[in-house]
JSON list of C-alpha atoms in Angstrom, two decimals:
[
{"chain": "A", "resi": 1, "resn": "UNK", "atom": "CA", "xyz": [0.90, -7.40, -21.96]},
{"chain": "A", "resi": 2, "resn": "UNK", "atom": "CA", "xyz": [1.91, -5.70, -24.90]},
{"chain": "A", "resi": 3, "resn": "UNK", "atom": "CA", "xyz": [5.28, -4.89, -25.43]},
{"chain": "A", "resi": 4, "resn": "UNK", "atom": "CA", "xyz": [5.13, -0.89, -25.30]},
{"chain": "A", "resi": 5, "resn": "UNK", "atom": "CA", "xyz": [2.56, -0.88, -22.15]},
{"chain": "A", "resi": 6, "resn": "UNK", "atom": "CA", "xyz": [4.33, 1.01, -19.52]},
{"chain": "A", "resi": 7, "resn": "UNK", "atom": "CA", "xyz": [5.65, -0.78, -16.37]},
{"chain": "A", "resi": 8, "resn": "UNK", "atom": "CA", "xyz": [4.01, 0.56, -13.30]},
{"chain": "A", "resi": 9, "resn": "UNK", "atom": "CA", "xyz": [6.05, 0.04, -10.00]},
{"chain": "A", "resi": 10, "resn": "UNK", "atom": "CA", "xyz": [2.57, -0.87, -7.17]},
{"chain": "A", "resi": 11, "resn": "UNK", "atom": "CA", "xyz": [4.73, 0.66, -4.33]},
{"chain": "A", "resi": 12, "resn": "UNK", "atom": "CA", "xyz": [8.13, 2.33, -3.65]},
{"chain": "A", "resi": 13, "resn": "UNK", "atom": "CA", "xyz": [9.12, 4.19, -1.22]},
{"chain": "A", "resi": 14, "resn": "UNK", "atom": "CA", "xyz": [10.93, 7.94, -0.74]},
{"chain": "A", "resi": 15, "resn": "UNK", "atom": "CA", "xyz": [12.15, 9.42, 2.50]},
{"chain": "A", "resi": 16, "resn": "UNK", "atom": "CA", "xyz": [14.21, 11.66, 4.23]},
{"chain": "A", "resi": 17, "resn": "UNK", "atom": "CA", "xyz": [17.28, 10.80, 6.28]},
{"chain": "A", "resi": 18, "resn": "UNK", "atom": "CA", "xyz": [16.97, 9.74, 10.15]},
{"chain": "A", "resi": 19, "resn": "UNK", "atom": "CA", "xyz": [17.52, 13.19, 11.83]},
{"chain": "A", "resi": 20, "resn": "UNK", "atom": "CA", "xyz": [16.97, 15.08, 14.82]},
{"chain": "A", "resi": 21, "resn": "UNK", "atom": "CA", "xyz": [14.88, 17.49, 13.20]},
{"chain": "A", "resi": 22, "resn": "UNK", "atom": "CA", "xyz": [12.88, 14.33, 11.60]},
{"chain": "A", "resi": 23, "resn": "UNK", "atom": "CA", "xyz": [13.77, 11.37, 13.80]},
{"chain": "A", "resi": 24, "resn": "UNK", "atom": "CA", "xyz": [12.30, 8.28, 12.06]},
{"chain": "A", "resi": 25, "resn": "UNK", "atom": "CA", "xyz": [9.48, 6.30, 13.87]},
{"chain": "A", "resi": 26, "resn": "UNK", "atom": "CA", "xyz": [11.54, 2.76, 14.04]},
{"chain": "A", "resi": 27, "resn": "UNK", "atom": "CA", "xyz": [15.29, 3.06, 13.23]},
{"chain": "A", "resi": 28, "resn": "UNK", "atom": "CA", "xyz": [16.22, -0.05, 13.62]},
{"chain": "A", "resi": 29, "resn": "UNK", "atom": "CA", "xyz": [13.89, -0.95, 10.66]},
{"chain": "A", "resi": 30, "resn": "UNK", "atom": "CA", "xyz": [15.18, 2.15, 8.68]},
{"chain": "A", "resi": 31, "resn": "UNK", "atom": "CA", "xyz": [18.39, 1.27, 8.86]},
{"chain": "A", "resi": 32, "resn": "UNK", "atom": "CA", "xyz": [17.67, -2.15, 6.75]},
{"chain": "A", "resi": 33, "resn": "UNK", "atom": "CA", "xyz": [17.18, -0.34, 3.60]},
{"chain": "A", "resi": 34, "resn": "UNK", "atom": "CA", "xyz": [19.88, -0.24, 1.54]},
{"chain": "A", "resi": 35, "resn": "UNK", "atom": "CA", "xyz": [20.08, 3.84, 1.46]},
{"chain": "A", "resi": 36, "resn": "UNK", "atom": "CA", "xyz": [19.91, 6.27, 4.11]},
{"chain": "A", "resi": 37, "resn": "UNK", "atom": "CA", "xyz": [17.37, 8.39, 2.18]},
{"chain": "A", "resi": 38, "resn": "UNK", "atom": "CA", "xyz": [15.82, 8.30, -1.49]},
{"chain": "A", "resi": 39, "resn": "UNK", "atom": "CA", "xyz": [14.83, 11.30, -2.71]},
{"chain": "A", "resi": 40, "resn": "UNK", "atom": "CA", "xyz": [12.31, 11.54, -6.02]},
{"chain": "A", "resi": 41, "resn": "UNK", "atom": "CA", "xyz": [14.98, 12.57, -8.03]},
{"chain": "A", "resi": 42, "resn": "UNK", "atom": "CA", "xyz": [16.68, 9.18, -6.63]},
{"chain": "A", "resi": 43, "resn": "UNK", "atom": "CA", "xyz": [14.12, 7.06, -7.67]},
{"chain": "A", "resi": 44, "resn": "UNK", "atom": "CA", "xyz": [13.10, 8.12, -11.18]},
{"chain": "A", "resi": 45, "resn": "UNK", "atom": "CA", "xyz": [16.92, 7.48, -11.99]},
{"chain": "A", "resi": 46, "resn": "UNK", "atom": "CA", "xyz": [16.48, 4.14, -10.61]},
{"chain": "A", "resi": 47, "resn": "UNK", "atom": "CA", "xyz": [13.28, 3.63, -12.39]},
{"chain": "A", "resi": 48, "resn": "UNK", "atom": "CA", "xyz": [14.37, 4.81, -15.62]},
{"chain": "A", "resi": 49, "resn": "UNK", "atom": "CA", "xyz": [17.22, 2.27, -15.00]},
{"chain": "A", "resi": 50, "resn": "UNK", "atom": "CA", "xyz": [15.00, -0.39, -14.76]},
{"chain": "A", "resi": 51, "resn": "UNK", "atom": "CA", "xyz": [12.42, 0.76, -17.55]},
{"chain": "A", "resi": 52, "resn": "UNK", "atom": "CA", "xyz": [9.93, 1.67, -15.09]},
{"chain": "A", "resi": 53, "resn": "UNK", "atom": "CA", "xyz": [7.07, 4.47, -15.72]},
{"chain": "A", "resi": 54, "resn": "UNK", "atom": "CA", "xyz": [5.18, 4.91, -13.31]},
{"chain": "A", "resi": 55, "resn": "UNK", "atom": "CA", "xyz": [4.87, 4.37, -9.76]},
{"chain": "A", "resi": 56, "resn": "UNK", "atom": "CA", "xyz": [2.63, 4.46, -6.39]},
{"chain": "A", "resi": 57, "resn": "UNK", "atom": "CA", "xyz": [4.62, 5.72, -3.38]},
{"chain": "A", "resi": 58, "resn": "UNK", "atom": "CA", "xyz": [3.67, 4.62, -0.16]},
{"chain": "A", "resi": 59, "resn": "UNK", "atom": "CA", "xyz": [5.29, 6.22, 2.89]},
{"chain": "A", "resi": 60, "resn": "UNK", "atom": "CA", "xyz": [7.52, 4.19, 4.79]},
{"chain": "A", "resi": 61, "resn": "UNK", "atom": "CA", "xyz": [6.28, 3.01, 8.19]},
{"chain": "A", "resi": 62, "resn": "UNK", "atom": "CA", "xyz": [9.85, 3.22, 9.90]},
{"chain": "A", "resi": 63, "resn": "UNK", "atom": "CA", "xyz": [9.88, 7.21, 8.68]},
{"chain": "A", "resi": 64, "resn": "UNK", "atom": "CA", "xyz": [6.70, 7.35, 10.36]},
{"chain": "A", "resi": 65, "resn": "UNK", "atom": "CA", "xyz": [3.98, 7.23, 7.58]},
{"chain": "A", "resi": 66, "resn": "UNK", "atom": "CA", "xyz": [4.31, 11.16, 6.86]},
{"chain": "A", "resi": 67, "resn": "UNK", "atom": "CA", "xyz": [3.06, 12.12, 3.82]},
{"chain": "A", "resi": 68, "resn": "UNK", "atom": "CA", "xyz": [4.81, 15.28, 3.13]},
{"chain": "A", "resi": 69, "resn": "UNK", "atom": "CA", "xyz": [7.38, 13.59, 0.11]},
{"chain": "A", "resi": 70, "resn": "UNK", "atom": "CA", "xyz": [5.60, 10.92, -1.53]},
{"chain": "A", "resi": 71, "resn": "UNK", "atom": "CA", "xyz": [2.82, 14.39, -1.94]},
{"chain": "A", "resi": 72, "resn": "UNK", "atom": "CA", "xyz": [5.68, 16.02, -3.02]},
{"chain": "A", "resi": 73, "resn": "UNK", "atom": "CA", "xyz": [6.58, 13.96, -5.37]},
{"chain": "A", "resi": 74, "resn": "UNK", "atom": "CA", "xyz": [3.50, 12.94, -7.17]},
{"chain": "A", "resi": 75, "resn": "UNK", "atom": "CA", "xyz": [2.65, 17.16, -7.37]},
{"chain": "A", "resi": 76, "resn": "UNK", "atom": "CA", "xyz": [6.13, 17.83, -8.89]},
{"chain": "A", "resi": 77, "resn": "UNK", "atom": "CA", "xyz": [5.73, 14.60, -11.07]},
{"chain": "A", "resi": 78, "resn": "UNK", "atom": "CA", "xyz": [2.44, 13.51, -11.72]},
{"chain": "A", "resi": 79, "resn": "UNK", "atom": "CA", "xyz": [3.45, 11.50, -14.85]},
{"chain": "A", "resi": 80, "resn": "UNK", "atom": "CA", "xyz": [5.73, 9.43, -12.83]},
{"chain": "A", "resi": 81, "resn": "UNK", "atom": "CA", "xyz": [3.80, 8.96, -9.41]},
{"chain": "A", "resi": 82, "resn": "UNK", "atom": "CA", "xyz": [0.64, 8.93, -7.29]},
{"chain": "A", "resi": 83, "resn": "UNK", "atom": "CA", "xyz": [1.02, 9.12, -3.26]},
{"chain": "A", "resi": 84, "resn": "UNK", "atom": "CA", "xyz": [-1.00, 6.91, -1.41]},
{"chain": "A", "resi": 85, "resn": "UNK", "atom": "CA", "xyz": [-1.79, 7.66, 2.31]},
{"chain": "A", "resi": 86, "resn": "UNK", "atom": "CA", "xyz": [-2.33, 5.34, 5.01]},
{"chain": "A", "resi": 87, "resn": "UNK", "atom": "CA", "xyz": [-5.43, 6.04, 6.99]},
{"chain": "A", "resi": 88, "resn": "UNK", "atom": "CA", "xyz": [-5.57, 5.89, 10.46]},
{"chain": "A", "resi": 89, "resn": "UNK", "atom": "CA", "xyz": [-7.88, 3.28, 11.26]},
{"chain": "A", "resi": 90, "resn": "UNK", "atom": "CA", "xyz": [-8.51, 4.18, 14.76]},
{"chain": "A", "resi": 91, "resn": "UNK", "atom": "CA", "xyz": [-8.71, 8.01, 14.50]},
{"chain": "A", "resi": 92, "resn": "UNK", "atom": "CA", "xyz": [-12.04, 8.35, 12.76]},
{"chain": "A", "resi": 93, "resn": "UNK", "atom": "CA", "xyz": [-12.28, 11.55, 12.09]},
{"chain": "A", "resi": 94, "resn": "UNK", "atom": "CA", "xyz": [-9.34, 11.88, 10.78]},
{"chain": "A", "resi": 95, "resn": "UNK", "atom": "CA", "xyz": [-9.59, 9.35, 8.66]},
{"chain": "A", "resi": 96, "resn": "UNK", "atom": "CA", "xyz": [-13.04, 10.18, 7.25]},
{"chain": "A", "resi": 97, "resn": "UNK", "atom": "CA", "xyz": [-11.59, 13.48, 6.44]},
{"chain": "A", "resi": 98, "resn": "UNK", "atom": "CA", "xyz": [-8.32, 11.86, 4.16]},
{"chain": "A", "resi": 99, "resn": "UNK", "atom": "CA", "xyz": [-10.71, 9.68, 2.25]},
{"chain": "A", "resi": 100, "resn": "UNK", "atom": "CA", "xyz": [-13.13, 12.44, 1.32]},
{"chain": "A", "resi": 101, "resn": "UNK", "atom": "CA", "xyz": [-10.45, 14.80, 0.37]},
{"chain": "A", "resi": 102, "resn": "UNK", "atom": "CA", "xyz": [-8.55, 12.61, -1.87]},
{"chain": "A", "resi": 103, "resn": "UNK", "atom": "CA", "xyz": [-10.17, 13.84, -5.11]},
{"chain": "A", "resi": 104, "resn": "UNK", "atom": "CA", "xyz": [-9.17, 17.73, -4.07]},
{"chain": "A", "resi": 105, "resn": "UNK", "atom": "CA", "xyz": [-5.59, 16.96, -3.11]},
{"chain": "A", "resi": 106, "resn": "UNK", "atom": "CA", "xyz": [-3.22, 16.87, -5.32]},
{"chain": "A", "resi": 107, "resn": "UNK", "atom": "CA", "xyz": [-1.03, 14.11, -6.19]},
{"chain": "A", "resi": 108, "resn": "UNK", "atom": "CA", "xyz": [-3.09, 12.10, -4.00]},
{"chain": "A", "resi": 109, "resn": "UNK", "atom": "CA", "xyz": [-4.54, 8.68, -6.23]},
{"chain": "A", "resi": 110, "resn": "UNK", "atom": "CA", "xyz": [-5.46, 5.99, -3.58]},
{"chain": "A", "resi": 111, "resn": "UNK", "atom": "CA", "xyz": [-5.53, 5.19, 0.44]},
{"chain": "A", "resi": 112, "resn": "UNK", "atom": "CA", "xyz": [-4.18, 2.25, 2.08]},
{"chain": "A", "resi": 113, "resn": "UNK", "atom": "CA", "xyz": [-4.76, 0.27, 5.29]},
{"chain": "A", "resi": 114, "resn": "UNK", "atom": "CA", "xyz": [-2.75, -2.59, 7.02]},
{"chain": "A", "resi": 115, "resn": "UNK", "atom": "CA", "xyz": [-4.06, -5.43, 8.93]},
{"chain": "A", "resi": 116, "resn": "UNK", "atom": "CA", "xyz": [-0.44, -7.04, 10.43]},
{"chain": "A", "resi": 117, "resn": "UNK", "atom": "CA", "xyz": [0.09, -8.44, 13.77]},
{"chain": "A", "resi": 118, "resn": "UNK", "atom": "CA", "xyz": [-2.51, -7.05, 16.40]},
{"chain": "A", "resi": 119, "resn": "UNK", "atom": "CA", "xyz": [-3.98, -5.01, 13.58]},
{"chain": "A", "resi": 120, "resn": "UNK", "atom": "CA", "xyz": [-5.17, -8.02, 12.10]},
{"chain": "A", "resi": 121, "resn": "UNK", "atom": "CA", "xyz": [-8.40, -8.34, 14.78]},
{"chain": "A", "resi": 122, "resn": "UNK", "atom": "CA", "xyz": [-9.66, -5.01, 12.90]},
{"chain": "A", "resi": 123, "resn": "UNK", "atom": "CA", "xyz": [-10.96, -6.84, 9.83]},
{"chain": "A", "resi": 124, "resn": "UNK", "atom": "CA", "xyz": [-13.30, -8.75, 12.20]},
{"chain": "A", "resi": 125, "resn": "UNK", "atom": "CA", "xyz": [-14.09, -6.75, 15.15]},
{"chain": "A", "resi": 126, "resn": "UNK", "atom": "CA", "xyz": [-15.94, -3.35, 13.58]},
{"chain": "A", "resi": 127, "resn": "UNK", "atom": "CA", "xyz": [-12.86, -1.39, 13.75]},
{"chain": "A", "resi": 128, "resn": "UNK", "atom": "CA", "xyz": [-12.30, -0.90, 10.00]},
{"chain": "A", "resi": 129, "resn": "UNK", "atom": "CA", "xyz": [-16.59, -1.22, 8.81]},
{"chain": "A", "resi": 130, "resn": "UNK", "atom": "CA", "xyz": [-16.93, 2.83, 8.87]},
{"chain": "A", "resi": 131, "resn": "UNK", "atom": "CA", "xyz": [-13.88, 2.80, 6.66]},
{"chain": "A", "resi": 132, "resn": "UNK", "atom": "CA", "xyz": [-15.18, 0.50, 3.70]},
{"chain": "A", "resi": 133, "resn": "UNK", "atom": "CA", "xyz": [-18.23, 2.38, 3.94]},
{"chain": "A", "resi": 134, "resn": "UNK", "atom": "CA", "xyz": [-16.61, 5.63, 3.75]},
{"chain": "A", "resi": 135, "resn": "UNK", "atom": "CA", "xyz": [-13.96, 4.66, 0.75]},
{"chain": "A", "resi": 136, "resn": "UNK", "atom": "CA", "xyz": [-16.71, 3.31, -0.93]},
{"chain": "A", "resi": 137, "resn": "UNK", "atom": "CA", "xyz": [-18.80, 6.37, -1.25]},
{"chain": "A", "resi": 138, "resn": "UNK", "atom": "CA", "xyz": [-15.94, 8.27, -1.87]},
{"chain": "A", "resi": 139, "resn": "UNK", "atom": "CA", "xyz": [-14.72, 5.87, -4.68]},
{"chain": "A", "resi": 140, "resn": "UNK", "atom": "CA", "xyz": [-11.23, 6.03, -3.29]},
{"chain": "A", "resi": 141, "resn": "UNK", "atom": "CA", "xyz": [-9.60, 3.46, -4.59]},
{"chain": "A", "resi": 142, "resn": "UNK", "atom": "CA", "xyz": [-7.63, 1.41, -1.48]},
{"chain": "A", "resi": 143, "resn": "UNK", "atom": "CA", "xyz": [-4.15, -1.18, -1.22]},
{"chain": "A", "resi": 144, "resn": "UNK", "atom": "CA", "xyz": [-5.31, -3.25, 1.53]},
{"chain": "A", "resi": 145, "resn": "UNK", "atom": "CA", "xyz": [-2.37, -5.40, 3.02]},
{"chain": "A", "resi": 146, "resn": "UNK", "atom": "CA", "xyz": [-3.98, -7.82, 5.20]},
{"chain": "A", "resi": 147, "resn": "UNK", "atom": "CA", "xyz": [-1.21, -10.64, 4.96]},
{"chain": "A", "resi": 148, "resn": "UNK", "atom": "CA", "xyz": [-3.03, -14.23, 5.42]},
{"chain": "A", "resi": 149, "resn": "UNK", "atom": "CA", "xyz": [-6.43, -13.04, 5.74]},
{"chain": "A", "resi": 150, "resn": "UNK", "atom": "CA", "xyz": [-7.16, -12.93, 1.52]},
{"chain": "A", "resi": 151, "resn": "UNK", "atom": "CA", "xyz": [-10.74, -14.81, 2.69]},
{"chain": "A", "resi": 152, "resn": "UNK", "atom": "CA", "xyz": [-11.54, -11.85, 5.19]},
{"chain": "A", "resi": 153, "resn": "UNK", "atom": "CA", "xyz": [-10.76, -8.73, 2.49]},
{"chain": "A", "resi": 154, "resn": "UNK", "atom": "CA", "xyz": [-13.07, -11.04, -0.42]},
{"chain": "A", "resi": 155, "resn": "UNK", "atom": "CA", "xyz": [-15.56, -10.97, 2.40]},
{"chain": "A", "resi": 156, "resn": "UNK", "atom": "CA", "xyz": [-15.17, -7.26, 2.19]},
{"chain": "A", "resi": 157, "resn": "UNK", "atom": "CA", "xyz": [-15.02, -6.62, -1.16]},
{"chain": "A", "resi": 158, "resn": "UNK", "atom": "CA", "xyz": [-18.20, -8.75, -1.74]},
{"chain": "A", "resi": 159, "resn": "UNK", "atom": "CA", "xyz": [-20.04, -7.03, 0.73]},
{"chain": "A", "resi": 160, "resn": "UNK", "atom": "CA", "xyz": [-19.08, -3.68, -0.74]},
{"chain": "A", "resi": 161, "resn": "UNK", "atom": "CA", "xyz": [-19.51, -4.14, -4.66]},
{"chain": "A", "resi": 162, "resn": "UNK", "atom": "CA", "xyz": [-18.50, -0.92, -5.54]},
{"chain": "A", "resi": 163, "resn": "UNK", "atom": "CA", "xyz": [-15.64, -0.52, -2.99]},
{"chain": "A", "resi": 164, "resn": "UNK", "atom": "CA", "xyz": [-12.20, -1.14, -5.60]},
{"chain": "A", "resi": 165, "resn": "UNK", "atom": "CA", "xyz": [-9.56, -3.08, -3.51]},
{"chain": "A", "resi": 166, "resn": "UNK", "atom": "CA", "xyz": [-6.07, -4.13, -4.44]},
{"chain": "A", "resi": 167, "resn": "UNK", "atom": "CA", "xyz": [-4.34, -6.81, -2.12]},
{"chain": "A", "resi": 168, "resn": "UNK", "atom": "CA", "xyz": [-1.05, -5.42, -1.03]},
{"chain": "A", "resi": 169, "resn": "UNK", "atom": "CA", "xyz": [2.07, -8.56, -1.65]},
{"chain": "A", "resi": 170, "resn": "UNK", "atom": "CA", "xyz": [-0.46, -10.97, -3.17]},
{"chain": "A", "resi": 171, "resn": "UNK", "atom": "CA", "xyz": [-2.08, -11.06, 0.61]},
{"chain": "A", "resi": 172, "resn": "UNK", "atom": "CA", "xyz": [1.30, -13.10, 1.48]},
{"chain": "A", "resi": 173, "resn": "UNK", "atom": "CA", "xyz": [3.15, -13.22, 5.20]},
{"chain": "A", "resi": 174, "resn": "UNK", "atom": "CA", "xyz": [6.78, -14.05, 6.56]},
{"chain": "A", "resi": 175, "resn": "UNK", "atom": "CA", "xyz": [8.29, -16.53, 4.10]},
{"chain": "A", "resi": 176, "resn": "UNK", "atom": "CA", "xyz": [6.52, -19.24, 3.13]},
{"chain": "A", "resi": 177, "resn": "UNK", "atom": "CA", "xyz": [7.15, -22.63, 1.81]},
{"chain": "A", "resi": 178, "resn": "UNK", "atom": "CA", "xyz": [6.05, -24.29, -0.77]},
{"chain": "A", "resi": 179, "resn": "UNK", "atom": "CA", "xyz": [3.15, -25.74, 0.59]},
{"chain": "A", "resi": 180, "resn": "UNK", "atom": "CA", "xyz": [2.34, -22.22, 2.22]},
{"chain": "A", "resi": 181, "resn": "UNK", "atom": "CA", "xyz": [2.62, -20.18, -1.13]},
{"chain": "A", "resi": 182, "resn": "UNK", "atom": "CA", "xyz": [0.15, -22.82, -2.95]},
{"chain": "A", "resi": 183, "resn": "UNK", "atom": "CA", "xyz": [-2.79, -22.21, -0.52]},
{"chain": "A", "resi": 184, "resn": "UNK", "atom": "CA", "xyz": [-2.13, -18.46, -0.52]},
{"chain": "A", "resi": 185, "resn": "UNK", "atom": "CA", "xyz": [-2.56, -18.81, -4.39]},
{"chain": "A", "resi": 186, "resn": "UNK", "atom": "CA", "xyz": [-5.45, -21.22, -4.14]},
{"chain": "A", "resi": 187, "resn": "UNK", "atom": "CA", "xyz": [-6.70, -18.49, -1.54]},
{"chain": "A", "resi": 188, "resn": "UNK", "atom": "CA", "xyz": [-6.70, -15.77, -4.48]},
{"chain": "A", "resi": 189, "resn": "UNK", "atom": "CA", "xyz": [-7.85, -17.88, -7.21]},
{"chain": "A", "resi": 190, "resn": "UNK", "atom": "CA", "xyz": [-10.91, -18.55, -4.88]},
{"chain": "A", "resi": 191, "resn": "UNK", "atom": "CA", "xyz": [-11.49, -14.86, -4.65]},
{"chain": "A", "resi": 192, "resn": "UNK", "atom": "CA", "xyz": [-10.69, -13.89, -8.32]},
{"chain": "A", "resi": 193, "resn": "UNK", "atom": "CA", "xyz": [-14.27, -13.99, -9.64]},
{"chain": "A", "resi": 194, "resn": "UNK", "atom": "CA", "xyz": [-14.77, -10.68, -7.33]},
{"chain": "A", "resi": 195, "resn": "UNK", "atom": "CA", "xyz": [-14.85, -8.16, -10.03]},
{"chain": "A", "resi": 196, "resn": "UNK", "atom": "CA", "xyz": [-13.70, -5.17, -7.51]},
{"chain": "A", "resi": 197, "resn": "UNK", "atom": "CA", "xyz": [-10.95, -6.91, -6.11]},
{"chain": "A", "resi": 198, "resn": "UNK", "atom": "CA", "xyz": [-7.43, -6.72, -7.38]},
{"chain": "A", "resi": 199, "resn": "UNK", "atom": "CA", "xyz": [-3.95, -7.99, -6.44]},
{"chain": "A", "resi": 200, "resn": "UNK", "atom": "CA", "xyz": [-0.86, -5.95, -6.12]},
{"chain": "A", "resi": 201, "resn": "UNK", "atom": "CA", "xyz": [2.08, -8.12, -7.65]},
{"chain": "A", "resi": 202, "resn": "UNK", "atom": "CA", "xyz": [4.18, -6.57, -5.29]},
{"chain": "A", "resi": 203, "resn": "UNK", "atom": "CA", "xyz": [7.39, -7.52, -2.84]},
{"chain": "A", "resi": 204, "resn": "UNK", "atom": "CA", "xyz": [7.22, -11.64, -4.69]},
{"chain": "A", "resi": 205, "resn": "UNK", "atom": "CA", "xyz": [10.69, -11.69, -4.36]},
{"chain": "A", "resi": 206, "resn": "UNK", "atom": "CA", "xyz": [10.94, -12.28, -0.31]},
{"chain": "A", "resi": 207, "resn": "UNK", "atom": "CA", "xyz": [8.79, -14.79, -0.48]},
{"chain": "A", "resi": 208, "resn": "UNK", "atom": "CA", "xyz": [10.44, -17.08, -3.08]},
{"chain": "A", "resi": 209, "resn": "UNK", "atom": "CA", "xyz": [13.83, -18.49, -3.67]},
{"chain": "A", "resi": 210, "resn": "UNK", "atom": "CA", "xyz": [14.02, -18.69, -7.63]},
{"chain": "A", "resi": 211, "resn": "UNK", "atom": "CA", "xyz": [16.19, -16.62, -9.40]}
]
């Protein structure tokens, strides 16, 4: 990297404190995070702190995945951010109709979809094939986080050559050992010839114990 290329943050997150009028989706996760909101204004400061450019923002799950701020944000900023939106999987319509309007919404740069815990059976069972079809004519690019399951989204991205993934947290679950991290990185190295398949070099630090 040369030393004047800007440092882009792959996710962050802004949202809006737990309230009645906009109750968060899982509290008890919420309430983890080490602020009770983080506005846009928050987070440049924090990124200009830390020499950071540019940055992706993802809505939080525990607010509920609306995508009202990180929209917001990237509109009223669009040197600083991009929003990407989640796509709901399951709701097909709907979801056709995010991916083919991300080119006319503003602020809007990618889509993302998660494969974690019961989720992970859509990879193989047919639930998510109309969606790589879909983002692929669009040419929207998508953050897939499908922790464990690197193999499964190479699969995809080989079977879809002009479909541009990026694995979400290296394609890394839980906290791993030693012996765990190497095959996850012998797992990506495997996949790396895939010329349409990226990795995020994102959330590394709760997965290791090295300063």
């Amino acid at each position: 990297m040369h030393d004047d290329a800007p440092v882009c943050d792959a996710q962050v997150h802004v949202w809006a404190p737990n309230s009645p009028e906009r109750p968060w989706a899982d509290p008890v996760h919420g309430a983890d995070h080490r602020f009770p909101s983080l506005s846009a204004e928050q987070l440049i400061a924090h990124m200009d702190d830390a020499g950071v450019a540019q940055a992706a923002l993802v809505p939080p799950a525990f607010e509920g995945d609306r995508p009202d701020l990180a929209l917001d944000a990237a509109r009223r900023w669009p040197q600083r951010f991009v929003a990407v939106l989640r796509v709901p999987l399951r709701d097909e319509a709907a979801g056709r109709a995010l991916v083919r309007s991300w080119r006319s919404t503003p602020g809007l740069g990618a889509v993302r979809v998660t494969f974690t815990r019961e989720k992970r059976t859509w990879l193989l069972d047919g639930t998510a094939d109309w969606f790589w079809r879909e983002a692929e004519t669009a040419d929207v690019p998508v953050m897939a986080y499908a922790p464990g399951a690197t193999r499964d989204l190479a699969r995809v991205a080989a079977a879809h050559d002009r479909l541009r993934i990026a694995i979400d947290h290296f394609g890394l679950e839980g906290r791993l050992d030693a012996a765990g991290l190497d095959e996850a990185a012998r797992e990506l190295e495997r996949a790396a010839s895939l010329p349409n398949l990226g990795v995020k070099a994102s959330a590394l630090p709760l997965h290791v114990d090295e300063s």
